[in-house]
PDB file of C-alpha atoms in Angstrom:
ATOM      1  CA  UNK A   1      20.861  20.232  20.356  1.00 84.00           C
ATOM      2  CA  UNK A   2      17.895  17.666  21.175  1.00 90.00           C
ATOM      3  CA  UNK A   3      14.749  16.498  19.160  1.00 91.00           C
ATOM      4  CA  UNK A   4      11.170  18.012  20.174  1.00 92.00           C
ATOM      5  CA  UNK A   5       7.638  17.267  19.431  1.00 93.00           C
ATOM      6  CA  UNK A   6       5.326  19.598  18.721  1.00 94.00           C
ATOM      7  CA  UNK A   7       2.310  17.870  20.238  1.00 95.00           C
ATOM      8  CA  UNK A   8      -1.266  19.524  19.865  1.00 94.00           C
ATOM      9  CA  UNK A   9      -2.644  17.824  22.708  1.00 93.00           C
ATOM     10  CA  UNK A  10      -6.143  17.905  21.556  1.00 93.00           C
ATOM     11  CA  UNK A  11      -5.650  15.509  19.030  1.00 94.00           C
ATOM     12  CA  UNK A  12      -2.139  14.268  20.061  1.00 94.00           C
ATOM     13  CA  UNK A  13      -0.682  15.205  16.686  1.00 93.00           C
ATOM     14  CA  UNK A  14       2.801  16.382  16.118  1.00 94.00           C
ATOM     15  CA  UNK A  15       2.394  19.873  14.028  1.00 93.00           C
ATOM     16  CA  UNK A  16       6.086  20.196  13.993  1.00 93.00           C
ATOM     17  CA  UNK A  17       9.240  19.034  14.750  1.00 93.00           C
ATOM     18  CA  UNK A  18      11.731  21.581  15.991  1.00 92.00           C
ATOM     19  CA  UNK A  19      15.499  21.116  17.161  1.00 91.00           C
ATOM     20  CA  UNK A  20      16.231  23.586  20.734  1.00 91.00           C
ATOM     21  CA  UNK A  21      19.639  24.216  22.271  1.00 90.00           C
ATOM     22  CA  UNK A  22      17.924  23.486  25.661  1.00 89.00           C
ATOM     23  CA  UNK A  23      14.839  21.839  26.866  1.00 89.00           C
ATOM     24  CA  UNK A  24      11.524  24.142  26.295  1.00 91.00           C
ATOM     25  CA  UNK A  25       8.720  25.611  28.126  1.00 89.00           C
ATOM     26  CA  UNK A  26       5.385  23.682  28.159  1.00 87.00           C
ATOM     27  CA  UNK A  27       3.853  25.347  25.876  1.00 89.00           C
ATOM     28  CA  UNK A  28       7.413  25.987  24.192  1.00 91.00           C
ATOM     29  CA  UNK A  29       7.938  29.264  22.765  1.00 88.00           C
ATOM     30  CA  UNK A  30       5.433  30.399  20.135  1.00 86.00           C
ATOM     31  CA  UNK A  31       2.836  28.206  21.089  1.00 90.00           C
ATOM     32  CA  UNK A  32      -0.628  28.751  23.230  1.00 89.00           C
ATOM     33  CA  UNK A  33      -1.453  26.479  25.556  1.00 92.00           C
ATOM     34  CA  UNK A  34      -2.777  22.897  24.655  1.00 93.00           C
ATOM     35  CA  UNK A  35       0.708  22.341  23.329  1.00 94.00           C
ATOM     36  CA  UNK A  36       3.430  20.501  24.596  1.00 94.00           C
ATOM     37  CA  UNK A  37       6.802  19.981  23.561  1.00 93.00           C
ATOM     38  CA  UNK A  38       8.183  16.212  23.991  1.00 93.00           C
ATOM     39  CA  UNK A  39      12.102  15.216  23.755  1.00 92.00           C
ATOM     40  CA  UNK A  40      12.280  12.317  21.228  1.00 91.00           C
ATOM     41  CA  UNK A  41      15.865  11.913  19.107  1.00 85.00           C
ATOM     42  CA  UNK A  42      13.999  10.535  16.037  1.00 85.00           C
ATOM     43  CA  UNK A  43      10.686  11.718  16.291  1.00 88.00           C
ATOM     44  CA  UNK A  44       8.935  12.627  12.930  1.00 84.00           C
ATOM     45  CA  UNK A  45       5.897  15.181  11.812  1.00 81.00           C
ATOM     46  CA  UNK A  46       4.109  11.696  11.135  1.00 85.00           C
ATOM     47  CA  UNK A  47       4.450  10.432  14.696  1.00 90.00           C
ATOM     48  CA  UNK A  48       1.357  10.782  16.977  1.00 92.00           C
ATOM     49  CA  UNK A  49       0.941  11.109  21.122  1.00 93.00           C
ATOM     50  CA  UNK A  50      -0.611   8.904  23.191  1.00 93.00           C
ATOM     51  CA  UNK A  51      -0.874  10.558  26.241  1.00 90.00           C
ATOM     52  CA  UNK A  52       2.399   9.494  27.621  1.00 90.00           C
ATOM     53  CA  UNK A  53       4.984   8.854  24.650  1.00 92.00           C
ATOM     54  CA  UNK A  54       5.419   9.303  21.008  1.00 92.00           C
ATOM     55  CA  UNK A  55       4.594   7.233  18.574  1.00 91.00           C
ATOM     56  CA  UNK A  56       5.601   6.070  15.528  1.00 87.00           C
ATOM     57  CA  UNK A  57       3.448   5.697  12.759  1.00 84.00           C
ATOM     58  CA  UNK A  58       2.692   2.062  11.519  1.00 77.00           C
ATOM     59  CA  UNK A  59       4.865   1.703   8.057  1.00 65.00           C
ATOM     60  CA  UNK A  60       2.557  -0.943   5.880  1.00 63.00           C
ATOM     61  CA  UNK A  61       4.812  -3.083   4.202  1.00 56.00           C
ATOM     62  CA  UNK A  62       4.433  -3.446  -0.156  1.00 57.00           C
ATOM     63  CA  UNK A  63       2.524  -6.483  -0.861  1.00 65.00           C
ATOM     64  CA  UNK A  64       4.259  -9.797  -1.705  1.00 75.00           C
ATOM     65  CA  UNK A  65       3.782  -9.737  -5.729  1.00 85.00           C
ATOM     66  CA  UNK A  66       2.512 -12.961  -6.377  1.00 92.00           C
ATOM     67  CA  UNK A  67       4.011 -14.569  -9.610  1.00 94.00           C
ATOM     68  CA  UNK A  68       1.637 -17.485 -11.707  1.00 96.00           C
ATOM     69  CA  UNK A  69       1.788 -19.595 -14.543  1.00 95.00           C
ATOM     70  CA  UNK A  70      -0.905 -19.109 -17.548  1.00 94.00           C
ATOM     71  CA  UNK A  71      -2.330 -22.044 -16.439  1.00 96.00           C
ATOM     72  CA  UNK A  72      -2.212 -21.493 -12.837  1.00 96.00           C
ATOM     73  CA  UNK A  73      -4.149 -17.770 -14.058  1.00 95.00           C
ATOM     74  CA  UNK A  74      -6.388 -19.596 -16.094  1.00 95.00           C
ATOM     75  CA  UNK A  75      -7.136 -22.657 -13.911  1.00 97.00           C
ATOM     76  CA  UNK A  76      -8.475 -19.986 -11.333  1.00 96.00           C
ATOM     77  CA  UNK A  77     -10.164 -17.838 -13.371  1.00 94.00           C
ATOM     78  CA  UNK A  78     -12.696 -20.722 -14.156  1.00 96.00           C
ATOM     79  CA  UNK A  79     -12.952 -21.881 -10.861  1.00 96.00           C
ATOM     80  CA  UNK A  80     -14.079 -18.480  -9.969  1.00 95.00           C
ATOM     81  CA  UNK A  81     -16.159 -17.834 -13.247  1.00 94.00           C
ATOM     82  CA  UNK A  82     -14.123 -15.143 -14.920  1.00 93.00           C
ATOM     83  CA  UNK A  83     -12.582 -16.869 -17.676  1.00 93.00           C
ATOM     84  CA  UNK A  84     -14.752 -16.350 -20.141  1.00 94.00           C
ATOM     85  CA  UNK A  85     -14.923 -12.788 -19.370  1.00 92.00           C
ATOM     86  CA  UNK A  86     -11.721 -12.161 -19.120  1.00 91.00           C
ATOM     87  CA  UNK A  87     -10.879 -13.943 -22.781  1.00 92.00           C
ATOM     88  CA  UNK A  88     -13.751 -12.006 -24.521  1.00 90.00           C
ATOM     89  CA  UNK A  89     -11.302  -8.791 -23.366  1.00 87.00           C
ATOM     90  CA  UNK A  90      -8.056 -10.015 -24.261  1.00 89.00           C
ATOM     91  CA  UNK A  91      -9.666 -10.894 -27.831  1.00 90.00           C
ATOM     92  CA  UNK A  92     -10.889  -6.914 -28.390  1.00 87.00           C
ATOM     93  CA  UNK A  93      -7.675  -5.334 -26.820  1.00 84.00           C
ATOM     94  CA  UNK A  94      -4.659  -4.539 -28.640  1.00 84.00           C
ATOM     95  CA  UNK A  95      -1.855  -7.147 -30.272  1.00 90.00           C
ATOM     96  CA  UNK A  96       0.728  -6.559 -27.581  1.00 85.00           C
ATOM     97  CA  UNK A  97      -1.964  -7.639 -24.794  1.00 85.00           C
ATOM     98  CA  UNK A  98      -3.074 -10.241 -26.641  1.00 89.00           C
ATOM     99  CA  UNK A  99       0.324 -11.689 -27.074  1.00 90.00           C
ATOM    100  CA  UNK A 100       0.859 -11.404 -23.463  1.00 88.00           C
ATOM    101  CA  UNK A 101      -1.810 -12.862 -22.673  1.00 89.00           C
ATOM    102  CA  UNK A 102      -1.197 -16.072 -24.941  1.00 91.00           C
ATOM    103  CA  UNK A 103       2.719 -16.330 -24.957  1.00 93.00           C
ATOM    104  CA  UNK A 104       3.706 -15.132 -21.536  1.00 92.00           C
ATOM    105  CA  UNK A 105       5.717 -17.534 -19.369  1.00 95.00           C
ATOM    106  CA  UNK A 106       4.497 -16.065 -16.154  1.00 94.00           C
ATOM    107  CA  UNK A 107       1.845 -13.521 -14.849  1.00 92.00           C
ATOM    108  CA  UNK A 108       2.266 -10.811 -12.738  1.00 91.00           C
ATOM    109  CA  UNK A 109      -0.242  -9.435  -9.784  1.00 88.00           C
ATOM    110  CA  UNK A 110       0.468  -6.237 -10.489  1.00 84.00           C
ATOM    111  CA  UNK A 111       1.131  -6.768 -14.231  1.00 84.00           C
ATOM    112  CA  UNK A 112      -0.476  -3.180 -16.193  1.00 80.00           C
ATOM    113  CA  UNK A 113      -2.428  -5.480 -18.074  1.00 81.00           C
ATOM    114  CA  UNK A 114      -3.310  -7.486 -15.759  1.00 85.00           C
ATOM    115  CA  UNK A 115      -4.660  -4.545 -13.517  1.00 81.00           C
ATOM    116  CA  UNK A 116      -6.511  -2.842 -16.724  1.00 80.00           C
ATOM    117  CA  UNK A 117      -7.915  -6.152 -17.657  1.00 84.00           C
ATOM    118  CA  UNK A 118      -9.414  -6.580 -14.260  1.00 83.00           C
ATOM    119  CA  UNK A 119     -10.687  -2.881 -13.704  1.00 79.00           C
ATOM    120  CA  UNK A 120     -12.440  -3.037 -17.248  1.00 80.00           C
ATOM    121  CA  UNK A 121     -14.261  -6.316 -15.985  1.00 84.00           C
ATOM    122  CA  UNK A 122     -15.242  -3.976 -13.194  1.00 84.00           C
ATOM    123  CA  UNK A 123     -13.060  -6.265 -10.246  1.00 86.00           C
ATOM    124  CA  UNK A 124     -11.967  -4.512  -6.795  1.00 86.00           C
ATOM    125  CA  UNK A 125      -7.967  -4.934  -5.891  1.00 84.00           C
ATOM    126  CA  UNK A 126      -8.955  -7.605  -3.358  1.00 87.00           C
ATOM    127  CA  UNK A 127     -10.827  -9.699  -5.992  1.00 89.00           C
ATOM    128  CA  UNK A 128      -7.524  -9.356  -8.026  1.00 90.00           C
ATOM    129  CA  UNK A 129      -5.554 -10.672  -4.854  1.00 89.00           C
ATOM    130  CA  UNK A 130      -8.027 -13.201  -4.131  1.00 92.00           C
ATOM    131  CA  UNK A 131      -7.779 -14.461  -7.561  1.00 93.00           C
ATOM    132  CA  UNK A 132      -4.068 -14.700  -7.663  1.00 93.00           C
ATOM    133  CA  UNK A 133      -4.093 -16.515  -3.969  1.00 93.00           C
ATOM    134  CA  UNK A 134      -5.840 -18.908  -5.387  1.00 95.00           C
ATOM    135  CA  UNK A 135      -4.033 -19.249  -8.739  1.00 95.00           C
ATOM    136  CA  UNK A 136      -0.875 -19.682  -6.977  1.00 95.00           C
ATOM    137  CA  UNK A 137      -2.539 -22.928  -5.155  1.00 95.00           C
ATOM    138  CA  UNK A 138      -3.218 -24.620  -8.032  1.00 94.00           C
TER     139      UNK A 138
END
């Protein structure tokens, strides 16, 4: 039994993936034309067609958590003029982010209160990783 594409070749999307005993018709079987059917082993619905081959999607890799020191965090935050800010929150949030905040050995990028901290102070996700490239410089 082989792999097969499902191509629409309008868009060159796979619509389906479909397992045949032997090779099928272009258009295979239950299909109009403007379909084609392309032998691939490994071939997923997420794959595209680009005229001549299949291919894969492009898998984006997690982001490297970057890890900081309180004073790393805090050395950046006043180079980029968020301290003050960010300590005016801590101070009016509740006891378990404040001692966090002050008694943590290390900060997370993608620390909960970090993240909530940041999207109350009304900061994007790349002024969060800008922030932490920086802090991790320092």
């Amino acid at each position: 039994m082989e792999r097969f594409a499902i191509v629409d070749t309008t868009t060159n999307k796979v619509v389906n993936v479909i397992n045949y005993d032997t090779p099928p018709s272009n258009p295979p079987p239950g299909f109009e034309p403007g379909f084609i059917a392309v032998q691939h082993n490994t071939v997923g619905p997420d794959w595209t067609y680009d005229g001549t081959q299949l291919v894969a999607p492009v898998v984006e890799l997690p982001r490297f958590q970057i890890v900081v020191t309180p004073r790393q965090i805090r050395l950046a935050m006043t180079q980029v003029g968020v301290r003050e800010q960010v300590e005016e929150y801590v101070k009016q949030a509740p006891i378990a982010v404040r001692d966090s905040w002050e008694y943590s050995t290390q900060l997370k990028q993608n620390d909960p209160m970090v993240v909530a901290c940041m999207v109350a102070l009304g900061k994007t996700q790349a002024e969060l990783d800008a922030l932490f490239e920086l802090a991790a410089t320092l």
